[in-house]
């Protein structure tokens, strides 16, 4: 071990304990990859802190010695992670910070460390009779901190984050939102905006660029006890979009009534009976606190769907029944989705977030783009096995979705080169059509940044430079090249 | 990377999502016992091991003591695969067979970097080469446990059922007594089992898990030859490791095992169902059943042991949060009792015992000598007065007449 690294290990060991610092080849290599096809961080040291104070001391040390720091939560970003400087970076693995600090049933908030995986946080909340509204999210793989840094906005959690504790790039600990640490006259966290700018929002979606989030206070709601599902099939996409429009117009915001739309390719993966189907399928997951409430909501949803020509059949009804029986809340189903995804093959993840207005035209163009690439892949000898088309409203104005493709499993490195190119090209294409995305790390941050106006870029750079003058934190994010 | 290359598709099938190390639900308190019992770096659960495998395959990582440590820090329990649940429908197999990846890496490590293999494992392999079992038990002693019991020396007279005792039962008086009790239970149901006696060699489970594939294969071929010649149509095992090996690996041999393989809990459940056993003695005891990985998660045998326990007078069964296919390994799997002098295994065992105590169990019951030994070690570590039984013990005791 080089002297330089040995010094890092010694100092970090004094902060977190020697057991939680590693600089051996096995550890360092195991952290070079995450869920993406893109390369990861080649760190000099990996450290697993347990408290905000430890993170603060690590970052202060890095700041003083100008050592790059990369943070990692669940390792679930599908568009890569910050690189740091290979061989000269401290990688902070946040997942040891996985404690739920407090559930406040009166204010209906939960305070937790940011390294907690969302599935565990959800489980602890449910034990107390509460629930975090977080549909369409990969709960079992993403950390609270990673989610706040990236996907929270599109997954509907954004406005529910009341306060967060962050370690700034010089080691300073700040607490945002209203509550202890920000408002000396208040003992509880209850409101994000107490007479000042929304500094919580500054850190949400930043990819971890402005500070390391170590704790957060998130709103919770009483756990809906009853789940019913309705599944309708439509021959055309237009009435599907009309159904979505009427649904979000009726129940916006709609914390217990997520609606998911699946394209023909996706349905084949659920059930082989859909092999020849060209239909779109709409799944309404209707939740409530009582049978009466839930049934009433379901009846309204069904009425709209049927007015628009949606049809049910015994197979869809059986599927709905199975989904309703799988648990209460879309997060329970998420587990099955992930297993389903993981069984389909090697993925080209092609996610998007688009306005509902004008969606159809863009959606068709994206599908055309995918079809051309799939034909090109076939021409090059890469066989795709399945496709997955899905979109859902996250609020009245936005649709989040994916048009993924899954290829025959292979250890051919050329396939992975192809997939990286395909994913990068898709994001370039989709961004030009107005899509934004939520994986605010790695490649995606660079593509997003390439769309910024000069004024926006200046604002961002000014904040970043002020907070991180040594430019040590998550180096490589939000750079156009 | 000869062995690893054979399973490389599993390596590249993995999406590295991390669910294998991070999932928590009402039934899954955590996935990987190794990650829980260590400082928790990535290579101490499935995703990190698969990334290491990728590095080895692509020549970007080479053998080192730390890589070896990562590979041997695995119970091969397969809970990561259960929680991943991804299935390759075209091949009808798990999308990511982590246990196969780890076993393959261990085999390559043993061949290419033997200095990285812990000394205790080398000792097991040396003992096996000398004694055909890892316990250094001379052949003659393999017959002692059934002295005076109603058994048939296989091949001396026709027998339908062969009791494959397993070498571990001869390694301690307590386990030998267990085997004796198993025979007595079978006798009381009118079954006189055959045994291989001093000819029986180790099933090869532990050697395969260490990475000695050829040695495991030699042992397998010897046992298959003996059993196939015995004319027995059913083999019953007392050990979950033997069961797992006989019911899977022995099927893939060039000359495969012909007989049906069942674990003792399956046989007991059938005997209870058919009213072949009469339980006379009641014992008021609340127990939690620990599903051995090879019997439970890997073979789907969950209901049978519970049916047996339900039939025993006075026994009340409680379930831990992680039960059946979600059961957290006792810690002994994958040869872990020999790793780090068993300290990591005992720590994992202690967690299993603590969970049992937390749900009000007065005792833990299992169906595997390795589980029993390691759970007992875990109880000792916790200083918890929670006895660990094999299900055979409770059945045997319930058969005894009520005292007057």
mmCIF file of C-alpha atoms in Angstrom, chain A residues 138-450:
data_model
loop_
_atom_site.group_PDB
_atom_site.id
_atom_site.type_symbol
_atom_site.label_atom_id
_atom_site.label_comp_id
_atom_site.label_asym_id
_atom_site.label_seq_id
_atom_site.Cartn_x
_atom_site.Cartn_y
_atom_site.Cartn_z
ATOM 1 C CA UNK A 138 -37.190 0.145 -6.778
ATOM 2 C CA UNK A 139 -37.628 0.052 -3.038
ATOM 3 C CA UNK A 140 -35.376 -2.905 -2.314
ATOM 4 C CA UNK A 141 -32.287 -1.511 -3.941
ATOM 5 C CA UNK A 142 -32.244 2.263 -3.556
ATOM 6 C CA UNK A 143 -31.202 4.173 -0.448
ATOM 7 C CA UNK A 144 -33.089 7.152 0.915
ATOM 8 C CA UNK A 145 -30.068 9.343 0.185
ATOM 9 C CA UNK A 146 -29.690 8.002 -3.330
ATOM 10 C CA UNK A 147 -33.350 8.517 -3.941
ATOM 11 C CA UNK A 148 -33.262 12.102 -2.712
ATOM 12 C CA UNK A 149 -30.197 12.726 -4.870
ATOM 13 C CA UNK A 150 -31.854 11.281 -7.926
ATOM 14 C CA UNK A 151 -35.201 9.708 -8.424
ATOM 15 C CA UNK A 152 -37.269 11.348 -5.684
ATOM 16 C CA UNK A 153 -38.809 13.914 -7.950
ATOM 17 C CA UNK A 154 -40.332 11.583 -10.431
ATOM 18 C CA UNK A 155 -41.242 9.003 -7.848
ATOM 19 C CA UNK A 156 -43.510 11.392 -6.029
ATOM 20 C CA UNK A 157 -41.463 11.739 -2.863
ATOM 21 C CA UNK A 158 -40.073 15.179 -3.591
ATOM 22 C CA UNK A 159 -42.634 17.257 -1.772
ATOM 23 C CA UNK A 160 -42.763 14.842 1.124
ATOM 24 C CA UNK A 161 -39.174 15.521 2.157
ATOM 25 C CA UNK A 162 -39.504 18.077 4.935
ATOM 26 C CA UNK A 163 -35.969 18.424 6.115
ATOM 27 C CA UNK A 164 -32.579 16.955 5.541
ATOM 28 C CA UNK A 165 -29.205 16.947 7.199
ATOM 29 C CA UNK A 166 -26.296 17.371 4.843
ATOM 30 C CA UNK A 167 -22.546 17.464 5.194
ATOM 31 C CA UNK A 168 -21.173 20.206 2.979
ATOM 32 C CA UNK A 169 -17.977 19.622 1.004
ATOM 33 C CA UNK A 170 -15.865 21.245 3.738
ATOM 34 C CA UNK A 171 -17.349 19.060 6.475
ATOM 35 C CA UNK A 172 -19.883 21.585 7.786
ATOM 36 C CA UNK A 173 -23.136 19.974 8.905
ATOM 37 C CA UNK A 174 -26.326 21.775 7.927
ATOM 38 C CA UNK A 175 -29.954 21.011 8.594
ATOM 39 C CA UNK A 176 -32.514 22.317 6.114
ATOM 40 C CA UNK A 177 -36.245 22.899 6.320
ATOM 41 C CA UNK A 178 -38.074 23.904 9.443
ATOM 42 C CA UNK A 179 -37.121 22.356 12.714
ATOM 43 C CA UNK A 180 -34.245 21.861 15.128
ATOM 44 C CA UNK A 181 -31.003 23.125 13.657
ATOM 45 C CA UNK A 182 -32.731 25.635 11.411
ATOM 46 C CA UNK A 183 -35.334 27.292 13.616
ATOM 47 C CA UNK A 184 -34.307 27.562 17.242
ATOM 48 C CA UNK A 185 -37.886 28.089 18.364
ATOM 49 C CA UNK A 186 -39.064 24.754 17.060
ATOM 50 C CA UNK A 187 -38.465 21.294 18.504
ATOM 51 C CA UNK A 188 -40.040 19.207 15.777
ATOM 52 C CA UNK A 189 -39.732 19.016 12.027
ATOM 53 C CA UNK A 190 -43.082 19.850 10.537
ATOM 54 C CA UNK A 191 -42.768 22.230 7.586
ATOM 55 C CA UNK A 192 -40.209 22.462 4.814
ATOM 56 C CA UNK A 193 -40.476 26.213 4.320
ATOM 57 C CA UNK A 194 -40.301 28.233 7.492
ATOM 58 C CA UNK A 195 -39.929 31.750 6.242
ATOM 59 C CA UNK A 196 -36.995 31.263 3.932
ATOM 60 C CA UNK A 197 -35.835 29.832 0.639
ATOM 61 C CA UNK A 198 -36.284 26.122 0.034
ATOM 62 C CA UNK A 199 -32.774 24.962 0.803
ATOM 63 C CA UNK A 200 -33.991 21.387 1.136
ATOM 64 C CA UNK A 201 -34.805 21.468 -2.552
ATOM 65 C CA UNK A 202 -31.263 22.589 -3.294
ATOM 66 C CA UNK A 203 -29.983 19.155 -2.336
ATOM 67 C CA UNK A 204 -32.785 17.112 -3.877
ATOM 68 C CA UNK A 205 -31.886 15.836 -7.315
ATOM 69 C CA UNK A 206 -28.318 17.180 -7.018
ATOM 70 C CA UNK A 207 -26.814 13.730 -7.532
ATOM 71 C CA UNK A 208 -24.897 14.307 -4.317
ATOM 72 C CA UNK A 209 -22.996 17.204 -5.795
ATOM 73 C CA UNK A 210 -23.726 19.913 -3.224
ATOM 74 C CA UNK A 211 -23.419 17.894 -0.051
ATOM 75 C CA UNK A 212 -23.721 14.436 1.426
ATOM 76 C CA UNK A 213 -27.207 13.828 2.741
ATOM 77 C CA UNK A 214 -26.968 11.935 6.026
ATOM 78 C CA UNK A 215 -30.485 12.192 7.464
ATOM 79 C CA UNK A 216 -33.931 13.192 6.286
ATOM 80 C CA UNK A 217 -37.397 13.798 7.650
ATOM 81 C CA UNK A 218 -40.091 12.456 5.334
ATOM 82 C CA UNK A 219 -43.867 12.641 5.501
ATOM 83 C CA UNK A 220 -45.768 9.432 6.160
ATOM 84 C CA UNK A 221 -49.459 8.666 5.891
ATOM 85 C CA UNK A 222 -51.611 6.032 7.551
ATOM 86 C CA UNK A 223 -51.098 2.714 5.854
ATOM 87 C CA UNK A 224 -53.974 1.968 3.477
ATOM 88 C CA UNK A 225 -55.353 -1.365 4.555
ATOM 89 C CA UNK A 226 -57.329 -2.323 1.475
ATOM 90 C CA UNK A 227 -56.015 -2.808 -2.036
ATOM 91 C CA UNK A 228 -58.097 -3.528 -5.085
ATOM 92 C CA UNK A 229 -56.882 -3.730 -8.640
ATOM 93 C CA UNK A 230 -58.676 -3.202 -11.927
ATOM 94 C CA UNK A 231 -57.070 -4.114 -15.209
ATOM 95 C CA UNK A 232 -58.461 -3.018 -18.551
ATOM 96 C CA UNK A 233 -57.304 -3.665 -22.071
ATOM 97 C CA UNK A 234 -57.465 -1.063 -24.835
ATOM 98 C CA UNK A 235 -56.816 -1.633 -28.510
ATOM 99 C CA UNK A 236 -55.456 1.900 -28.962
ATOM 100 C CA UNK A 237 -53.293 4.208 -26.885
ATOM 101 C CA UNK A 238 -55.452 7.347 -27.300
ATOM 102 C CA UNK A 239 -58.251 6.280 -24.921
ATOM 103 C CA UNK A 240 -55.557 5.124 -22.483
ATOM 104 C CA UNK A 241 -54.178 8.650 -22.336
ATOM 105 C CA UNK A 242 -57.708 9.979 -21.942
ATOM 106 C CA UNK A 243 -58.229 7.600 -19.027
ATOM 107 C CA UNK A 244 -55.027 8.850 -17.427
ATOM 108 C CA UNK A 245 -56.136 12.455 -17.989
ATOM 109 C CA UNK A 246 -59.528 11.901 -16.376
ATOM 110 C CA UNK A 247 -57.988 9.951 -13.536
ATOM 111 C CA UNK A 248 -55.395 12.565 -12.590
ATOM 112 C CA UNK A 249 -57.976 15.294 -13.122
ATOM 113 C CA UNK A 250 -60.240 13.596 -10.629
ATOM 114 C CA UNK A 251 -57.711 12.693 -7.966
ATOM 115 C CA UNK A 252 -54.738 15.007 -8.206
ATOM 116 C CA UNK A 253 -52.767 14.507 -6.044
ATOM 117 C CA UNK A 254 -53.544 10.813 -5.905
ATOM 118 C CA UNK A 255 -51.462 9.206 -3.191
ATOM 119 C CA UNK A 256 -53.349 5.946 -3.087
ATOM 120 C CA UNK A 257 -54.415 5.441 -6.669
ATOM 121 C CA UNK A 258 -51.446 4.822 -8.917
ATOM 122 C CA UNK A 259 -52.330 3.965 -12.482
ATOM 123 C CA UNK A 260 -49.868 2.066 -14.641
ATOM 124 C CA UNK A 261 -49.986 1.582 -18.391
ATOM 125 C CA UNK A 262 -48.243 -1.352 -20.018
ATOM 126 C CA UNK A 263 -47.495 -1.728 -23.686
ATOM 127 C CA UNK A 264 -47.909 -4.966 -25.646
ATOM 128 C CA UNK A 265 -44.311 -6.046 -25.123
ATOM 129 C CA UNK A 266 -44.544 -5.676 -21.368
ATOM 130 C CA UNK A 267 -47.694 -7.751 -21.073
ATOM 131 C CA UNK A 268 -46.037 -10.703 -22.800
ATOM 132 C CA UNK A 269 -43.614 -10.805 -19.907
ATOM 133 C CA UNK A 270 -46.399 -10.992 -17.355
ATOM 134 C CA UNK A 271 -48.270 -13.788 -19.058
ATOM 135 C CA UNK A 272 -47.434 -15.873 -22.135
ATOM 136 C CA UNK A 273 -51.100 -15.693 -23.124
ATOM 137 C CA UNK A 274 -50.396 -12.115 -24.239
ATOM 138 C CA UNK A 275 -47.870 -13.315 -26.820
ATOM 139 C CA UNK A 276 -49.901 -12.115 -29.783
ATOM 140 C CA UNK A 277 -51.589 -9.165 -28.113
ATOM 141 C CA UNK A 278 -51.079 -5.677 -29.471
ATOM 142 C CA UNK A 279 -53.189 -4.069 -26.794
ATOM 143 C CA UNK A 280 -52.354 -1.551 -24.116
ATOM 144 C CA UNK A 281 -53.230 -2.562 -20.599
ATOM 145 C CA UNK A 282 -54.111 -0.162 -17.805
ATOM 146 C CA UNK A 283 -53.768 -1.248 -14.219
ATOM 147 C CA UNK A 284 -55.479 0.815 -11.557
ATOM 148 C CA UNK A 285 -54.201 0.052 -8.077
ATOM 149 C CA UNK A 286 -56.929 1.395 -5.830
ATOM 150 C CA UNK A 287 -56.115 1.692 -2.144
ATOM 151 C CA UNK A 288 -58.090 2.883 0.811
ATOM 152 C CA UNK A 289 -58.544 2.544 4.524
ATOM 153 C CA UNK A 290 -61.867 0.720 4.320
ATOM 154 C CA UNK A 291 -63.545 -1.675 1.918
ATOM 155 C CA UNK A 292 -66.282 0.875 1.340
ATOM 156 C CA UNK A 293 -63.881 3.666 0.453
ATOM 157 C CA UNK A 294 -61.792 1.463 -1.814
ATOM 158 C CA UNK A 295 -64.776 -0.044 -3.572
ATOM 159 C CA UNK A 296 -66.198 3.421 -4.228
ATOM 160 C CA UNK A 297 -62.909 4.571 -5.761
ATOM 161 C CA UNK A 298 -62.640 1.422 -7.827
ATOM 162 C CA UNK A 299 -66.178 1.824 -9.112
ATOM 163 C CA UNK A 300 -65.358 5.337 -10.324
ATOM 164 C CA UNK A 301 -62.164 4.171 -11.983
ATOM 165 C CA UNK A 302 -63.951 1.277 -13.656
ATOM 166 C CA UNK A 303 -66.712 3.530 -14.923
ATOM 167 C CA UNK A 304 -64.233 5.851 -16.637
ATOM 168 C CA UNK A 305 -62.310 2.938 -18.120
ATOM 169 C CA UNK A 306 -65.464 1.347 -19.516
ATOM 170 C CA UNK A 307 -66.790 4.629 -20.904
ATOM 171 C CA UNK A 308 -63.566 4.874 -22.882
ATOM 172 C CA UNK A 309 -63.949 1.380 -24.299
ATOM 173 C CA UNK A 310 -61.698 -0.526 -21.949
ATOM 174 C CA UNK A 311 -62.490 -4.216 -21.657
ATOM 175 C CA UNK A 312 -61.861 -6.772 -18.952
ATOM 176 C CA UNK A 313 -61.545 -10.485 -19.377
ATOM 177 C CA UNK A 314 -61.171 -13.404 -16.967
ATOM 178 C CA UNK A 315 -57.405 -13.520 -17.423
ATOM 179 C CA UNK A 316 -57.013 -9.829 -16.596
ATOM 180 C CA UNK A 317 -59.380 -10.162 -13.658
ATOM 181 C CA UNK A 318 -57.318 -13.068 -12.323
ATOM 182 C CA UNK A 319 -54.199 -10.993 -12.693
ATOM 183 C CA UNK A 320 -55.835 -8.094 -10.857
ATOM 184 C CA UNK A 321 -56.907 -10.384 -8.087
ATOM 185 C CA UNK A 322 -53.373 -11.735 -7.755
ATOM 186 C CA UNK A 323 -51.964 -8.213 -7.615
ATOM 187 C CA UNK A 324 -54.477 -7.163 -4.992
ATOM 188 C CA UNK A 325 -53.608 -10.237 -2.962
ATOM 189 C CA UNK A 326 -49.891 -9.548 -3.238
ATOM 190 C CA UNK A 327 -50.122 -6.842 -0.614
ATOM 191 C CA UNK A 328 -51.263 -3.398 0.102
ATOM 192 C CA UNK A 329 -49.478 -0.742 -1.853
ATOM 193 C CA UNK A 330 -47.512 -0.668 -5.039
ATOM 194 C CA UNK A 331 -44.258 -1.053 -3.112
ATOM 195 C CA UNK A 332 -45.124 -4.672 -2.358
ATOM 196 C CA UNK A 333 -45.518 -5.339 -6.035
ATOM 197 C CA UNK A 334 -42.243 -3.667 -6.799
ATOM 198 C CA UNK A 335 -40.397 -6.665 -5.466
ATOM 199 C CA UNK A 336 -42.021 -8.858 -8.080
ATOM 200 C CA UNK A 337 -41.340 -6.379 -10.828
ATOM 201 C CA UNK A 338 -37.652 -6.344 -10.061
ATOM 202 C CA UNK A 339 -37.504 -10.135 -10.115
ATOM 203 C CA UNK A 340 -39.403 -10.106 -13.381
ATOM 204 C CA UNK A 341 -37.006 -7.551 -14.879
ATOM 205 C CA UNK A 342 -33.999 -9.481 -13.658
ATOM 206 C CA UNK A 343 -35.273 -12.609 -15.368
ATOM 207 C CA UNK A 344 -35.771 -11.054 -18.767
ATOM 208 C CA UNK A 345 -32.179 -10.833 -19.899
ATOM 209 C CA UNK A 346 -29.457 -8.227 -20.254
ATOM 210 C CA UNK A 347 -31.108 -4.829 -20.154
ATOM 211 C CA UNK A 348 -30.919 -1.715 -22.216
ATOM 212 C CA UNK A 349 -32.662 0.594 -19.750
ATOM 213 C CA UNK A 350 -34.468 3.331 -21.627
ATOM 214 C CA UNK A 351 -36.299 5.519 -19.108
ATOM 215 C CA UNK A 352 -37.978 8.854 -19.733
ATOM 216 C CA UNK A 353 -40.022 11.547 -18.029
ATOM 217 C CA UNK A 354 -42.260 13.579 -20.305
ATOM 218 C CA UNK A 355 -45.089 16.064 -20.029
ATOM 219 C CA UNK A 356 -48.500 14.501 -20.492
ATOM 220 C CA UNK A 357 -49.231 17.259 -22.969
ATOM 221 C CA UNK A 358 -47.906 16.199 -26.353
ATOM 222 C CA UNK A 359 -46.859 12.816 -25.013
ATOM 223 C CA UNK A 360 -48.258 10.674 -27.787
ATOM 224 C CA UNK A 361 -46.151 12.079 -30.582
ATOM 225 C CA UNK A 362 -42.938 11.816 -28.584
ATOM 226 C CA UNK A 363 -43.805 8.341 -27.388
ATOM 227 C CA UNK A 364 -44.304 7.090 -30.943
ATOM 228 C CA UNK A 365 -41.018 8.624 -32.024
ATOM 229 C CA UNK A 366 -39.212 6.974 -29.148
ATOM 230 C CA UNK A 367 -40.737 3.616 -30.036
ATOM 231 C CA UNK A 368 -39.687 4.079 -33.662
ATOM 232 C CA UNK A 369 -36.182 4.899 -32.490
ATOM 233 C CA UNK A 370 -36.111 1.738 -30.382
ATOM 234 C CA UNK A 371 -37.392 -0.419 -33.212
ATOM 235 C CA UNK A 372 -34.596 0.800 -35.488
ATOM 236 C CA UNK A 373 -32.009 0.060 -32.838
ATOM 237 C CA UNK A 374 -33.415 -3.391 -32.197
ATOM 238 C CA UNK A 375 -33.229 -4.184 -35.885
ATOM 239 C CA UNK A 376 -29.678 -2.881 -35.918
ATOM 240 C CA UNK A 377 -28.870 -5.079 -32.918
ATOM 241 C CA UNK A 378 -30.262 -8.121 -34.690
ATOM 242 C CA UNK A 379 -28.184 -7.248 -37.729
ATOM 243 C CA UNK A 380 -25.091 -7.259 -35.512
ATOM 244 C CA UNK A 381 -26.011 -10.624 -34.050
ATOM 245 C CA UNK A 382 -27.427 -9.476 -30.701
ATOM 246 C CA UNK A 383 -30.753 -11.188 -30.162
ATOM 247 C CA UNK A 384 -33.292 -9.367 -28.021
ATOM 248 C CA UNK A 385 -35.678 -11.410 -25.976
ATOM 249 C CA UNK A 386 -38.233 -9.005 -24.660
ATOM 250 C CA UNK A 387 -39.330 -5.413 -24.533
ATOM 251 C CA UNK A 388 -40.975 -3.534 -21.742
ATOM 252 C CA UNK A 389 -43.167 -0.503 -22.323
ATOM 253 C CA UNK A 390 -44.541 1.173 -19.266
ATOM 254 C CA UNK A 391 -45.669 4.640 -18.272
ATOM 255 C CA UNK A 392 -47.572 6.163 -15.383
ATOM 256 C CA UNK A 393 -48.635 9.580 -14.176
ATOM 257 C CA UNK A 394 -46.677 10.844 -11.186
ATOM 258 C CA UNK A 395 -48.777 13.994 -11.006
ATOM 259 C CA UNK A 396 -51.246 15.788 -13.230
ATOM 260 C CA UNK A 397 -48.668 16.988 -15.708
ATOM 261 C CA UNK A 398 -45.968 14.304 -15.909
ATOM 262 C CA UNK A 399 -45.620 10.775 -17.177
ATOM 263 C CA UNK A 400 -42.697 8.633 -16.106
ATOM 264 C CA UNK A 401 -41.927 5.518 -18.068
ATOM 265 C CA UNK A 402 -39.570 3.147 -19.772
ATOM 266 C CA UNK A 403 -39.299 1.433 -23.155
ATOM 267 C CA UNK A 404 -36.603 -1.044 -22.149
ATOM 268 C CA UNK A 405 -35.253 -3.888 -24.241
ATOM 269 C CA UNK A 406 -33.824 -7.127 -22.901
ATOM 270 C CA UNK A 407 -31.234 -9.140 -24.753
ATOM 271 C CA UNK A 408 -30.242 -12.785 -24.715
ATOM 272 C CA UNK A 409 -27.806 -13.247 -21.802
ATOM 273 C CA UNK A 410 -24.251 -13.191 -23.013
ATOM 274 C CA UNK A 411 -20.733 -12.597 -21.794
ATOM 275 C CA UNK A 412 -19.816 -10.978 -25.100
ATOM 276 C CA UNK A 413 -18.206 -7.606 -24.220
ATOM 277 C CA UNK A 414 -19.365 -6.223 -27.569
ATOM 278 C CA UNK A 415 -22.983 -6.595 -26.425
ATOM 279 C CA UNK A 416 -22.310 -4.442 -23.382
ATOM 280 C CA UNK A 417 -20.529 -1.854 -25.530
ATOM 281 C CA UNK A 418 -23.606 -1.859 -27.735
ATOM 282 C CA UNK A 419 -25.957 -1.451 -24.790
ATOM 283 C CA UNK A 420 -23.963 1.470 -23.401
ATOM 284 C CA UNK A 421 -24.103 3.175 -26.777
ATOM 285 C CA UNK A 422 -27.788 2.428 -27.143
ATOM 286 C CA UNK A 423 -28.643 3.850 -23.714
ATOM 287 C CA UNK A 424 -26.526 6.963 -24.217
ATOM 288 C CA UNK A 425 -27.926 7.549 -27.706
ATOM 289 C CA UNK A 426 -31.458 7.090 -26.452
ATOM 290 C CA UNK A 427 -31.015 9.679 -23.743
ATOM 291 C CA UNK A 428 -29.521 12.157 -26.199
ATOM 292 C CA UNK A 429 -32.500 11.522 -28.491
ATOM 293 C CA UNK A 430 -35.129 11.623 -25.745
ATOM 294 C CA UNK A 431 -33.697 14.787 -24.205
ATOM 295 C CA UNK A 432 -33.916 16.527 -27.542
ATOM 296 C CA UNK A 433 -37.595 15.556 -27.582
ATOM 297 C CA UNK A 434 -38.080 17.133 -24.170
ATOM 298 C CA UNK A 435 -37.552 14.237 -21.792
ATOM 299 C CA UNK A 436 -35.776 14.732 -18.515
ATOM 300 C CA UNK A 437 -34.644 11.976 -16.296
ATOM 301 C CA UNK A 438 -34.126 11.173 -12.707
ATOM 302 C CA UNK A 439 -30.943 9.171 -12.460
ATOM 303 C CA UNK A 440 -28.958 12.264 -11.658
ATOM 304 C CA UNK A 441 -25.624 10.541 -11.588
ATOM 305 C CA UNK A 442 -23.013 9.468 -14.090
ATOM 306 C CA UNK A 443 -23.884 9.817 -17.744
ATOM 307 C CA UNK A 444 -27.393 11.115 -17.105
ATOM 308 C CA UNK A 445 -26.131 14.141 -15.184
ATOM 309 C CA UNK A 446 -23.896 15.039 -18.091
ATOM 310 C CA UNK A 447 -26.707 14.692 -20.620
ATOM 311 C CA UNK A 448 -29.020 16.759 -18.438
ATOM 312 C CA UNK A 449 -26.327 19.419 -18.015
ATOM 313 C CA UNK A 450 -25.806 19.601 -21.756
#
